[in-house]
mmCIF file of N, CA, C and O in Angstrom:
data_model
loop_
_atom_site.group_PDB
_atom_site.id
_atom_site.type_symbol
_atom_site.label_atom_id
_atom_site.label_comp_id
_atom_site.label_asym_id
_atom_site.label_seq_id
_atom_site.Cartn_x
_atom_site.Cartn_y
_atom_site.Cartn_z
ATOM 1 N N MET A 1 -116.342 -160.160 122.088
ATOM 2 C CA MET A 1 -116.365 -161.158 122.871
ATOM 3 C C MET A 1 -117.496 -160.582 124.559
ATOM 4 O O MET A 1 -117.776 -160.699 125.238
ATOM 5 N N ALA A 2 -117.735 -159.548 123.831
ATOM 6 C CA ALA A 2 -118.884 -158.311 125.195
ATOM 7 C C ALA A 2 -119.822 -158.398 124.720
ATOM 8 O O ALA A 2 -120.410 -158.221 125.928
ATOM 9 N N ASP A 3 -120.035 -159.238 124.033
ATOM 10 C CA ASP A 3 -122.065 -159.638 123.923
ATOM 11 C C ASP A 3 -122.030 -160.456 124.439
ATOM 12 O O ASP A 3 -122.859 -161.049 124.854
ATOM 13 N N ASP A 4 -121.057 -161.703 125.040
ATOM 14 C CA ASP A 4 -121.408 -163.072 125.503
ATOM 15 C C ASP A 4 -120.948 -162.586 127.315
ATOM 16 O O ASP A 4 -120.080 -163.634 127.420
ATOM 17 N N ARG A 5 -120.845 -161.312 127.500
ATOM 18 C CA ARG A 5 -120.685 -161.155 129.281
ATOM 19 C C ARG A 5 -121.183 -161.935 130.392
ATOM 20 O O ARG A 5 -120.102 -162.521 131.332
ATOM 21 N N GLU A 6 -122.810 -163.371 129.868
ATOM 22 C CA GLU A 6 -123.196 -164.131 130.765
ATOM 23 C C GLU A 6 -122.383 -165.214 130.719
ATOM 24 O O GLU A 6 -122.598 -165.508 131.713
ATOM 25 N N TRP A 7 -121.673 -165.397 130.115
ATOM 26 C CA TRP A 7 -121.208 -166.956 129.652
ATOM 27 C C TRP A 7 -119.829 -167.427 130.821
ATOM 28 O O TRP A 7 -119.290 -166.381 131.359
ATOM 29 N N SER A 8 -120.764 -168.102 131.871
ATOM 30 C CA SER A 8 -119.557 -168.373 132.536
ATOM 31 C C SER A 8 -119.430 -169.793 133.207
ATOM 32 O O SER A 8 -119.910 -171.166 132.273
ATOM 33 N N PRO A 9 -118.244 -170.750 132.929
ATOM 34 C CA PRO A 9 -117.336 -171.782 133.228
ATOM 35 C C PRO A 9 -117.613 -172.924 134.223
ATOM 36 O O PRO A 9 -118.335 -171.845 135.216
ATOM 37 N N ASP A 10 -118.916 -173.823 133.889
ATOM 38 C CA ASP A 10 -119.316 -174.659 135.228
ATOM 39 C C ASP A 10 -119.119 -175.643 136.157
ATOM 40 O O ASP A 10 -117.669 -176.293 135.624
ATOM 41 N N PRO A 11 -118.335 -175.002 137.219
ATOM 42 C CA PRO A 11 -117.091 -175.748 138.325
ATOM 43 C C PRO A 11 -117.546 -177.310 138.382
ATOM 44 O O PRO A 11 -116.655 -177.299 139.087
ATOM 45 N N THR A 12 -118.841 -176.810 138.352
ATOM 46 C CA THR A 12 -119.408 -178.517 139.045
ATOM 47 C C THR A 12 -119.388 -180.128 137.486
ATOM 48 O O THR A 12 -119.699 -180.525 137.632
ATOM 49 N N SER A 13 -119.007 -179.505 136.984
ATOM 50 C CA SER A 13 -119.141 -179.836 135.087
ATOM 51 C C SER A 13 -117.858 -181.036 135.077
ATOM 52 O O SER A 13 -116.374 -180.539 136.152
ATOM 53 N N HIS A 14 -117.546 -182.175 134.759
ATOM 54 C CA HIS A 14 -116.751 -183.122 134.961
ATOM 55 C C HIS A 14 -115.545 -182.998 133.389
ATOM 56 O O HIS A 14 -114.551 -183.315 133.784
ATOM 57 N N ILE A 15 -115.567 -182.298 132.103
ATOM 58 C CA ILE A 15 -115.423 -181.228 132.221
ATOM 59 C C ILE A 15 -113.899 -179.714 132.712
ATOM 60 O O ILE A 15 -114.981 -178.371 133.442
ATOM 61 N N TYR A 16 -113.383 -180.392 132.547
ATOM 62 C CA TYR A 16 -111.736 -179.180 132.777
ATOM 63 C C TYR A 16 -113.063 -177.794 132.493
ATOM 64 O O TYR A 16 -112.663 -177.515 131.860
ATOM 65 N N VAL A 17 -112.233 -176.701 133.222
ATOM 66 C CA VAL A 17 -112.276 -175.450 133.443
ATOM 67 C C VAL A 17 -112.511 -175.073 132.786
ATOM 68 O O VAL A 17 -112.757 -174.315 131.652
ATOM 69 N N TYR A 18 -110.861 -174.295 132.153
ATOM 70 C CA TYR A 18 -109.968 -173.956 131.218
ATOM 71 C C TYR A 18 -110.744 -175.032 129.804
ATOM 72 O O TYR A 18 -110.246 -174.405 128.773
ATOM 73 N N LEU A 19 -111.259 -175.876 129.445
ATOM 74 C CA LEU A 19 -111.329 -176.174 128.720
ATOM 75 C C LEU A 19 -113.192 -176.153 128.088
ATOM 76 O O LEU A 19 -112.943 -176.148 126.883
ATOM 77 N N GLN A 20 -113.674 -175.333 128.882
ATOM 78 C CA GLN A 20 -114.269 -174.653 129.011
ATOM 79 C C GLN A 20 -114.421 -173.525 128.202
ATOM 80 O O GLN A 20 -115.420 -173.210 127.342
ATOM 81 N N VAL A 21 -113.507 -173.357 128.787
ATOM 82 C CA VAL A 21 -113.137 -171.491 128.021
ATOM 83 C C VAL A 21 -112.960 -172.086 126.860
ATOM 84 O O VAL A 21 -112.595 -171.044 125.597
ATOM 85 N N VAL A 22 -112.133 -172.633 126.373
ATOM 86 C CA VAL A 22 -111.503 -173.263 124.551
ATOM 87 C C VAL A 22 -112.586 -173.283 123.959
ATOM 88 O O VAL A 22 -112.410 -172.868 122.927
ATOM 89 N N HIS A 23 -113.363 -174.257 124.759
ATOM 90 C CA HIS A 23 -114.537 -174.194 123.749
ATOM 91 C C HIS A 23 -115.478 -173.271 123.218
ATOM 92 O O HIS A 23 -116.040 -172.968 122.434
ATOM 93 N N HIS A 24 -115.483 -172.511 124.349
ATOM 94 C CA HIS A 24 -116.430 -170.949 124.828
ATOM 95 C C HIS A 24 -115.501 -170.717 123.303
ATOM 96 O O HIS A 24 -116.361 -169.388 122.628
ATOM 97 N N ILE A 25 -114.367 -170.022 123.812
ATOM 98 C CA ILE A 25 -113.965 -169.234 122.654
ATOM 99 C C ILE A 25 -114.019 -169.983 121.362
ATOM 100 O O ILE A 25 -114.461 -169.139 120.318
ATOM 101 N N ALA A 26 -113.690 -171.196 121.199
ATOM 102 C CA ALA A 26 -113.126 -171.457 119.437
ATOM 103 C C ALA A 26 -114.569 -171.780 119.437
ATOM 104 O O ALA A 26 -114.667 -170.933 118.485
ATOM 105 N N GLU A 27 -115.955 -171.643 119.471
ATOM 106 C CA GLU A 27 -117.149 -171.252 119.163
ATOM 107 C C GLU A 27 -117.172 -170.167 118.751
ATOM 108 O O GLU A 27 -117.896 -169.960 117.769
ATOM 109 N N GLN A 28 -116.704 -169.043 119.900
ATOM 110 C CA GLN A 28 -117.015 -167.077 118.901
ATOM 111 C C GLN A 28 -116.500 -167.844 118.192
ATOM 112 O O GLN A 28 -116.842 -167.219 117.044
ATOM 113 N N ILE A 29 -115.297 -168.260 117.649
ATOM 114 C CA ILE A 29 -114.505 -168.017 116.237
ATOM 115 C C ILE A 29 -115.205 -168.720 115.369
ATOM 116 O O ILE A 29 -115.316 -168.013 114.466
ATOM 117 N N ARG A 30 -116.179 -169.299 115.902
ATOM 118 C CA ARG A 30 -116.551 -170.412 114.051
ATOM 119 C C ARG A 30 -118.016 -170.017 114.017
ATOM 120 O O ARG A 30 -117.887 -170.047 112.643
ATOM 121 N N MET A 31 -118.643 -169.165 114.995
ATOM 122 C CA MET A 31 -119.674 -168.074 114.759
ATOM 123 C C MET A 31 -119.576 -167.010 114.498
ATOM 124 O O MET A 31 -120.132 -166.499 113.822
ATOM 125 N N GLY A 32 -118.245 -166.489 114.035
ATOM 126 C CA GLY A 32 -117.468 -164.815 112.879
ATOM 127 C C GLY A 32 -117.738 -164.041 114.378
ATOM 128 O O GLY A 32 -117.620 -162.986 114.211
ATOM 129 N N ARG A 33 -117.872 -164.815 115.206
ATOM 130 C CA ARG A 33 -118.132 -163.141 116.327
ATOM 131 C C ARG A 33 -116.782 -162.764 117.077
ATOM 132 O O ARG A 33 -116.502 -161.474 117.339
ATOM 133 N N LEU A 34 -115.932 -163.877 116.443
ATOM 134 C CA LEU A 34 -114.797 -163.340 117.001
ATOM 135 C C LEU A 34 -114.111 -163.676 115.864
ATOM 136 O O LEU A 34 -113.585 -164.111 115.093
ATOM 137 N N PRO A 35 -113.432 -162.434 114.437
ATOM 138 C CA PRO A 35 -113.401 -162.559 113.500
ATOM 139 C C PRO A 35 -111.067 -163.110 113.504
ATOM 140 O O PRO A 35 -111.076 -162.515 114.405
ATOM 141 N N VAL A 36 -110.895 -163.254 111.595
ATOM 142 C CA VAL A 36 -109.655 -163.319 112.045
ATOM 143 C C VAL A 36 -108.753 -162.148 112.355
ATOM 144 O O VAL A 36 -109.754 -161.363 111.422
ATOM 145 N N GLY A 37 -108.099 -162.218 112.606
ATOM 146 C CA GLY A 37 -107.488 -160.922 113.022
ATOM 147 C C GLY A 37 -107.797 -159.554 113.816
ATOM 148 O O GLY A 37 -107.233 -159.278 114.972
ATOM 149 N N ALA A 38 -108.572 -160.504 115.062
ATOM 150 C CA ALA A 38 -109.121 -160.016 116.414
ATOM 151 C C ALA A 38 -108.584 -160.250 117.095
ATOM 152 O O ALA A 38 -107.888 -161.174 117.523
ATOM 153 N N ARG A 39 -108.360 -159.293 117.717
ATOM 154 C CA ARG A 39 -107.377 -159.591 119.179
ATOM 155 C C ARG A 39 -108.426 -160.128 120.484
ATOM 156 O O ARG A 39 -109.592 -159.296 120.648
ATOM 157 N N LEU A 40 -107.810 -161.053 121.253
ATOM 158 C CA LEU A 40 -108.316 -161.272 122.142
ATOM 159 C C LEU A 40 -107.903 -159.992 123.099
ATOM 160 O O LEU A 40 -107.270 -159.624 123.272
ATOM 161 N N PRO A 41 -108.796 -160.011 124.732
ATOM 162 C CA PRO A 41 -108.650 -159.294 125.610
ATOM 163 C C PRO A 41 -107.612 -159.848 126.012
ATOM 164 O O PRO A 41 -107.018 -160.993 125.889
ATOM 165 N N ALA A 42 -106.975 -159.129 127.104
ATOM 166 C CA ALA A 42 -105.396 -159.138 127.982
ATOM 167 C C ALA A 42 -105.897 -160.387 129.059
ATOM 168 O O ALA A 42 -107.491 -161.159 129.089
ATOM 169 N N GLU A 43 -104.854 -161.361 128.982
ATOM 170 C CA GLU A 43 -105.483 -162.574 130.012
ATOM 171 C C GLU A 43 -106.005 -162.295 131.413
ATOM 172 O O GLU A 43 -107.749 -163.138 131.713
ATOM 173 N N ARG A 44 -105.206 -160.932 131.753
ATOM 174 C CA ARG A 44 -106.137 -161.083 133.194
ATOM 175 C C ARG A 44 -107.707 -160.397 132.955
ATOM 176 O O ARG A 44 -108.339 -160.959 133.516
ATOM 177 N N ASP A 45 -108.153 -159.481 132.249
ATOM 178 C CA ASP A 45 -109.621 -159.278 131.405
ATOM 179 C C ASP A 45 -110.271 -160.578 131.149
ATOM 180 O O ASP A 45 -111.375 -160.847 131.669
ATOM 181 N N LEU A 46 -109.795 -162.061 130.234
ATOM 182 C CA LEU A 46 -110.689 -162.697 129.457
ATOM 183 C C LEU A 46 -110.949 -163.289 131.809
ATOM 184 O O LEU A 46 -111.713 -163.846 131.859
ATOM 185 N N ALA A 47 -109.612 -163.574 132.300
ATOM 186 C CA ALA A 47 -109.841 -164.385 134.331
ATOM 187 C C ALA A 47 -111.296 -163.543 134.363
ATOM 188 O O ALA A 47 -111.975 -164.328 134.763
ATOM 189 N N GLU A 48 -111.245 -162.369 134.449
ATOM 190 C CA GLU A 48 -112.259 -162.088 135.057
ATOM 191 C C GLU A 48 -113.231 -162.332 134.630
ATOM 192 O O GLU A 48 -114.444 -162.300 135.380
ATOM 193 N N GLN A 49 -113.637 -161.703 132.719
ATOM 194 C CA GLN A 49 -114.323 -161.766 132.804
ATOM 195 C C GLN A 49 -115.534 -163.313 132.978
ATOM 196 O O GLN A 49 -116.402 -163.250 132.695
ATOM 197 N N TYR A 50 -114.254 -164.224 132.513
ATOM 198 C CA TYR A 50 -114.339 -165.729 132.947
ATOM 199 C C TYR A 50 -115.475 -165.902 134.741
ATOM 200 O O TYR A 50 -115.314 -167.152 135.025
ATOM 201 N N GLY A 51 -114.597 -165.577 135.312
ATOM 202 C CA GLY A 51 -114.180 -165.926 136.965
ATOM 203 C C GLY A 51 -114.162 -166.783 136.828
ATOM 204 O O GLY A 51 -113.759 -167.343 138.237
ATOM 205 N N VAL A 52 -112.237 -166.937 136.924
ATOM 206 C CA VAL A 52 -111.324 -167.977 136.553
ATOM 207 C C VAL A 52 -110.034 -167.262 136.793
ATOM 208 O O VAL A 52 -109.613 -166.088 136.642
ATOM 209 N N ALA A 53 -108.974 -168.328 137.374
ATOM 210 C CA ALA A 53 -108.030 -167.775 137.390
ATOM 211 C C ALA A 53 -106.670 -167.162 136.559
ATOM 212 O O ALA A 53 -107.618 -168.082 135.664
ATOM 213 N N VAL A 54 -106.287 -166.476 136.212
ATOM 214 C CA VAL A 54 -105.341 -166.094 135.371
ATOM 215 C C VAL A 54 -104.891 -167.189 134.560
ATOM 216 O O VAL A 54 -104.498 -167.394 133.588
ATOM 217 N N ASN A 55 -103.754 -167.932 136.000
ATOM 218 C CA ASN A 55 -103.236 -169.778 134.846
ATOM 219 C C ASN A 55 -104.095 -170.874 134.237
ATOM 220 O O ASN A 55 -104.001 -171.118 133.224
ATOM 221 N N THR A 56 -105.304 -170.820 134.727
ATOM 222 C CA THR A 56 -106.530 -171.193 133.869
ATOM 223 C C THR A 56 -106.726 -170.903 132.693
ATOM 224 O O THR A 56 -106.803 -171.647 131.500
ATOM 225 N N VAL A 57 -106.457 -169.086 132.501
ATOM 226 C CA VAL A 57 -106.679 -168.424 130.356
ATOM 227 C C VAL A 57 -105.490 -168.343 130.278
ATOM 228 O O VAL A 57 -105.646 -169.273 128.796
ATOM 229 N N ARG A 58 -104.286 -168.566 130.515
ATOM 230 C CA ARG A 58 -103.033 -168.928 129.986
ATOM 231 C C ARG A 58 -103.690 -170.549 129.779
ATOM 232 O O ARG A 58 -102.536 -171.070 128.570
ATOM 233 N N ARG A 59 -103.446 -171.630 130.089
ATOM 234 C CA ARG A 59 -103.546 -172.879 129.766
ATOM 235 C C ARG A 59 -104.868 -172.898 128.943
ATOM 236 O O ARG A 59 -104.513 -173.535 127.350
ATOM 237 N N ALA A 60 -105.943 -172.065 128.096
ATOM 238 C CA ALA A 60 -106.988 -172.130 127.667
ATOM 239 C C ALA A 60 -106.453 -171.433 126.683
ATOM 240 O O ALA A 60 -106.140 -171.959 125.322
ATOM 241 N N VAL A 61 -105.178 -170.359 126.124
ATOM 242 C CA VAL A 61 -104.670 -169.722 125.526
ATOM 243 C C VAL A 61 -103.694 -171.029 124.438
ATOM 244 O O VAL A 61 -103.934 -170.921 123.291
ATOM 245 N N ARG A 62 -103.018 -171.078 124.807
ATOM 246 C CA ARG A 62 -102.065 -172.496 125.075
ATOM 247 C C ARG A 62 -103.439 -173.636 124.512
ATOM 248 O O ARG A 62 -102.429 -174.008 123.005
ATOM 249 N N GLU A 63 -103.893 -174.118 124.647
ATOM 250 C CA GLU A 63 -105.149 -174.777 124.107
ATOM 251 C C GLU A 63 -105.445 -174.342 122.864
ATOM 252 O O GLU A 63 -104.811 -174.929 121.543
ATOM 253 N N LEU A 64 -105.704 -172.844 122.825
ATOM 254 C CA LEU A 64 -106.357 -172.224 121.441
ATOM 255 C C LEU A 64 -104.898 -172.305 120.791
ATOM 256 O O LEU A 64 -105.119 -172.549 119.580
ATOM 257 N N ARG A 65 -104.033 -172.553 120.930
ATOM 258 C CA ARG A 65 -102.658 -172.077 120.098
ATOM 259 C C ARG A 65 -102.467 -173.311 119.245
ATOM 260 O O ARG A 65 -101.917 -173.111 117.859
ATOM 261 N N ASP A 66 -102.720 -174.436 120.138
ATOM 262 C CA ASP A 66 -102.225 -175.801 119.799
ATOM 263 C C ASP A 66 -102.983 -176.477 119.197
ATOM 264 O O ASP A 66 -103.157 -177.047 117.943
ATOM 265 N N GLN A 67 -103.568 -175.181 119.332
ATOM 266 C CA GLN A 67 -105.332 -175.845 118.137
ATOM 267 C C GLN A 67 -105.126 -175.390 116.761
ATOM 268 O O GLN A 67 -105.645 -175.812 115.390
ATOM 269 N N GLY A 68 -104.468 -174.212 116.725
ATOM 270 C CA GLY A 68 -104.469 -173.129 115.117
ATOM 271 C C GLY A 68 -105.623 -172.179 115.516
ATOM 272 O O GLY A 68 -105.017 -171.680 114.453
ATOM 273 N N LEU A 69 -106.064 -172.073 116.758
ATOM 274 C CA LEU A 69 -106.189 -170.369 116.372
ATOM 275 C C LEU A 69 -106.774 -169.755 117.010
ATOM 276 O O LEU A 69 -107.134 -168.119 115.963
ATOM 277 N N VAL A 70 -105.648 -169.715 117.907
ATOM 278 C CA VAL A 70 -105.020 -168.179 118.369
ATOM 279 C C VAL A 70 -103.084 -168.085 117.415
ATOM 280 O O VAL A 70 -103.043 -168.905 117.628
ATOM 281 N N ILE A 71 -102.991 -167.522 117.115
ATOM 282 C CA ILE A 71 -101.613 -166.760 117.157
ATOM 283 C C ILE A 71 -100.890 -165.519 118.691
ATOM 284 O O ILE A 71 -101.548 -164.939 118.590
ATOM 285 N N THR A 72 -100.336 -166.145 118.927
ATOM 286 C CA THR A 72 -100.244 -164.582 120.480
ATOM 287 C C THR A 72 -98.777 -163.748 119.966
ATOM 288 O O THR A 72 -97.108 -164.714 119.863
ATOM 289 N N VAL A 73 -98.078 -163.068 119.956
ATOM 290 C CA VAL A 73 -97.339 -161.880 119.282
ATOM 291 C C VAL A 73 -96.817 -161.235 120.222
ATOM 292 O O VAL A 73 -97.587 -160.240 121.159
ATOM 293 N N PRO A 74 -95.963 -161.434 120.970
ATOM 294 C CA PRO A 74 -94.817 -160.871 122.329
ATOM 295 C C PRO A 74 -94.975 -159.877 122.347
ATOM 296 O O PRO A 74 -94.793 -158.582 121.378
ATOM 297 N N ILE A 75 -95.484 -158.641 123.167
ATOM 298 C CA ILE A 75 -95.805 -157.565 123.647
ATOM 299 C C ILE A 75 -96.900 -157.057 123.356
ATOM 300 O O ILE A 75 -98.114 -156.538 123.084
ATOM 301 N N LYS A 76 -97.444 -157.345 121.570
ATOM 302 C CA LYS A 76 -98.502 -157.414 120.998
ATOM 303 C C LYS A 76 -100.219 -158.324 121.020
ATOM 304 O O LYS A 76 -100.938 -156.782 121.516
ATOM 305 N N GLY A 77 -99.858 -159.610 122.123
ATOM 306 C CA GLY A 77 -101.216 -160.197 122.456
ATOM 307 C C GLY A 77 -101.955 -161.409 121.347
ATOM 308 O O GLY A 77 -100.635 -161.738 120.716
ATOM 309 N N THR A 78 -102.559 -161.874 121.296
ATOM 310 C CA THR A 78 -102.468 -163.745 120.852
ATOM 311 C C THR A 78 -104.119 -162.737 120.090
ATOM 312 O O THR A 78 -105.333 -162.075 120.198
ATOM 313 N N PHE A 79 -104.353 -163.364 118.760
ATOM 314 C CA PHE A 79 -104.821 -162.094 117.979
ATOM 315 C C PHE A 79 -105.751 -164.077 117.051
ATOM 316 O O PHE A 79 -104.853 -164.825 116.673
ATOM 317 N N VAL A 80 -107.208 -163.633 116.344
ATOM 318 C CA VAL A 80 -107.222 -165.311 116.177
ATOM 319 C C VAL A 80 -106.541 -165.276 114.558
ATOM 320 O O VAL A 80 -105.567 -164.186 113.639
ATOM 321 N N GLN A 81 -106.663 -166.466 114.366
ATOM 322 C CA GLN A 81 -105.593 -166.589 112.829
ATOM 323 C C GLN A 81 -106.031 -167.472 111.971
ATOM 324 O O GLN A 81 -107.075 -167.464 112.334
ATOM 325 N N ALA A 82 -105.862 -166.880 110.667
ATOM 326 C CA ALA A 82 -106.465 -167.878 109.498
ATOM 327 C C ALA A 82 -106.811 -168.999 109.269
ATOM 328 O O ALA A 82 -105.573 -170.002 110.229
ATOM 329 N N GLU A 83 -108.062 -169.479 108.918
ATOM 330 C CA GLU A 83 -108.258 -170.683 109.591
ATOM 331 C C GLU A 83 -106.918 -171.468 108.696
ATOM 332 O O GLU A 83 -106.755 -170.935 107.434
ATOM 333 N N GLN A 84 -106.529 -172.666 108.905
ATOM 334 C CA GLN A 84 -105.534 -173.455 108.201
ATOM 335 C C GLN A 84 -106.510 -174.694 107.232
ATOM 336 O O GLN A 84 -106.883 -174.998 107.195
ATOM 337 N N PRO A 85 -105.387 -174.595 106.068
ATOM 338 C CA PRO A 85 -106.022 -174.665 104.963
ATOM 339 C C PRO A 85 -106.250 -176.610 104.891
ATOM 340 O O PRO A 85 -105.348 -176.914 106.296
ATOM 341 N N SER A 86 -107.029 -176.835 104.493
ATOM 342 C CA SER A 86 -106.917 -178.480 105.063
ATOM 343 C C SER A 86 -106.442 -178.969 104.291
ATOM 344 O O SER A 86 -105.593 -179.093 104.072
ATOM 345 N N SER A 87 -106.324 -180.679 105.159
ATOM 346 C CA SER A 87 -105.145 -181.250 104.778
ATOM 347 C C SER A 87 -105.467 -182.195 104.297
ATOM 348 O O SER A 87 -104.514 -183.069 103.513
ATOM 349 N N ASP A 88 -106.545 -182.304 103.655
ATOM 350 C CA ASP A 88 -106.493 -183.548 102.010
ATOM 351 C C ASP A 88 -105.593 -182.870 100.837
ATOM 352 O O ASP A 88 -105.404 -183.613 100.030
ATOM 353 N N ALA A 89 -105.838 -181.674 100.929
ATOM 354 C CA ALA A 89 -105.566 -181.032 99.868
ATOM 355 C C ALA A 89 -103.352 -181.020 99.599
ATOM 356 O O ALA A 89 -103.209 -180.438 100.859
ATOM 357 N N PRO A 90 -102.681 -181.286 98.662
ATOM 358 C CA PRO A 90 -102.119 -181.961 99.180
ATOM 359 C C PRO A 90 -101.043 -180.534 98.884
ATOM 360 O O PRO A 90 -101.291 -179.549 98.992
ATOM 361 N N GLU A 91 -99.779 -180.317 99.809
ATOM 362 C CA GLU A 91 -98.695 -179.424 99.854
ATOM 363 C C GLU A 91 -98.663 -178.554 98.888
ATOM 364 O O GLU A 91 -97.697 -178.996 97.899
ATOM 365 N N GLY A 92 -98.824 -176.913 99.255
ATOM 366 C CA GLY A 92 -97.701 -176.365 98.172
ATOM 367 C C GLY A 92 -98.923 -175.999 96.996
ATOM 368 O O GLY A 92 -98.799 -175.352 96.007
ATOM 369 N N SER A 93 -100.328 -176.813 96.854
ATOM 370 C CA SER A 93 -101.037 -176.634 96.195
ATOM 371 C C SER A 93 -101.883 -175.987 96.134
ATOM 372 O O SER A 93 -102.782 -175.294 97.084
ATOM 373 N N GLU A 94 -102.507 -175.252 94.901
ATOM 374 C CA GLU A 94 -103.751 -174.150 94.830
ATOM 375 C C GLU A 94 -104.517 -175.004 94.463
ATOM 376 O O GLU A 94 -104.644 -175.741 93.745
ATOM 377 N N PRO A 95 -106.088 -174.864 95.056
ATOM 378 C CA PRO A 95 -107.444 -175.703 94.028
ATOM 379 C C PRO A 95 -107.648 -174.919 92.988
ATOM 380 O O PRO A 95 -108.468 -176.184 92.520
ATOM 381 N N ASN A 96 -107.207 -174.130 92.105
ATOM 382 C CA ASN A 96 -107.672 -174.140 90.864
ATOM 383 C C ASN A 96 -106.381 -174.126 89.856
ATOM 384 O O ASN A 96 -106.296 -173.540 89.137
ATOM 385 N N SER A 97 -105.169 -174.767 90.094
ATOM 386 C CA SER A 97 -104.049 -174.852 89.623
ATOM 387 C C SER A 97 -104.455 -176.718 88.989
ATOM 388 O O SER A 97 -105.045 -177.123 89.018
#
């Protein structure tokens, strides 16, 4: 995320600021700029980077967790999570079994 410091949410947009942050981080994950296992910066650092309140970042991280994109480990931090298996495959089935 260090190479994308110039992006900031648009407060005049009809999209909530926290959702703009969610979309931006999710896009970074999808593009591989934040690989699986990468640790997100601390909430205060993210808030400073995006120019938003810490509570806005907390809400964004909660949404990313709800979407299954990140996992928060108490005291350790928030990490990009491996992509969940497709819901098309039956539970417990292997691709080549």
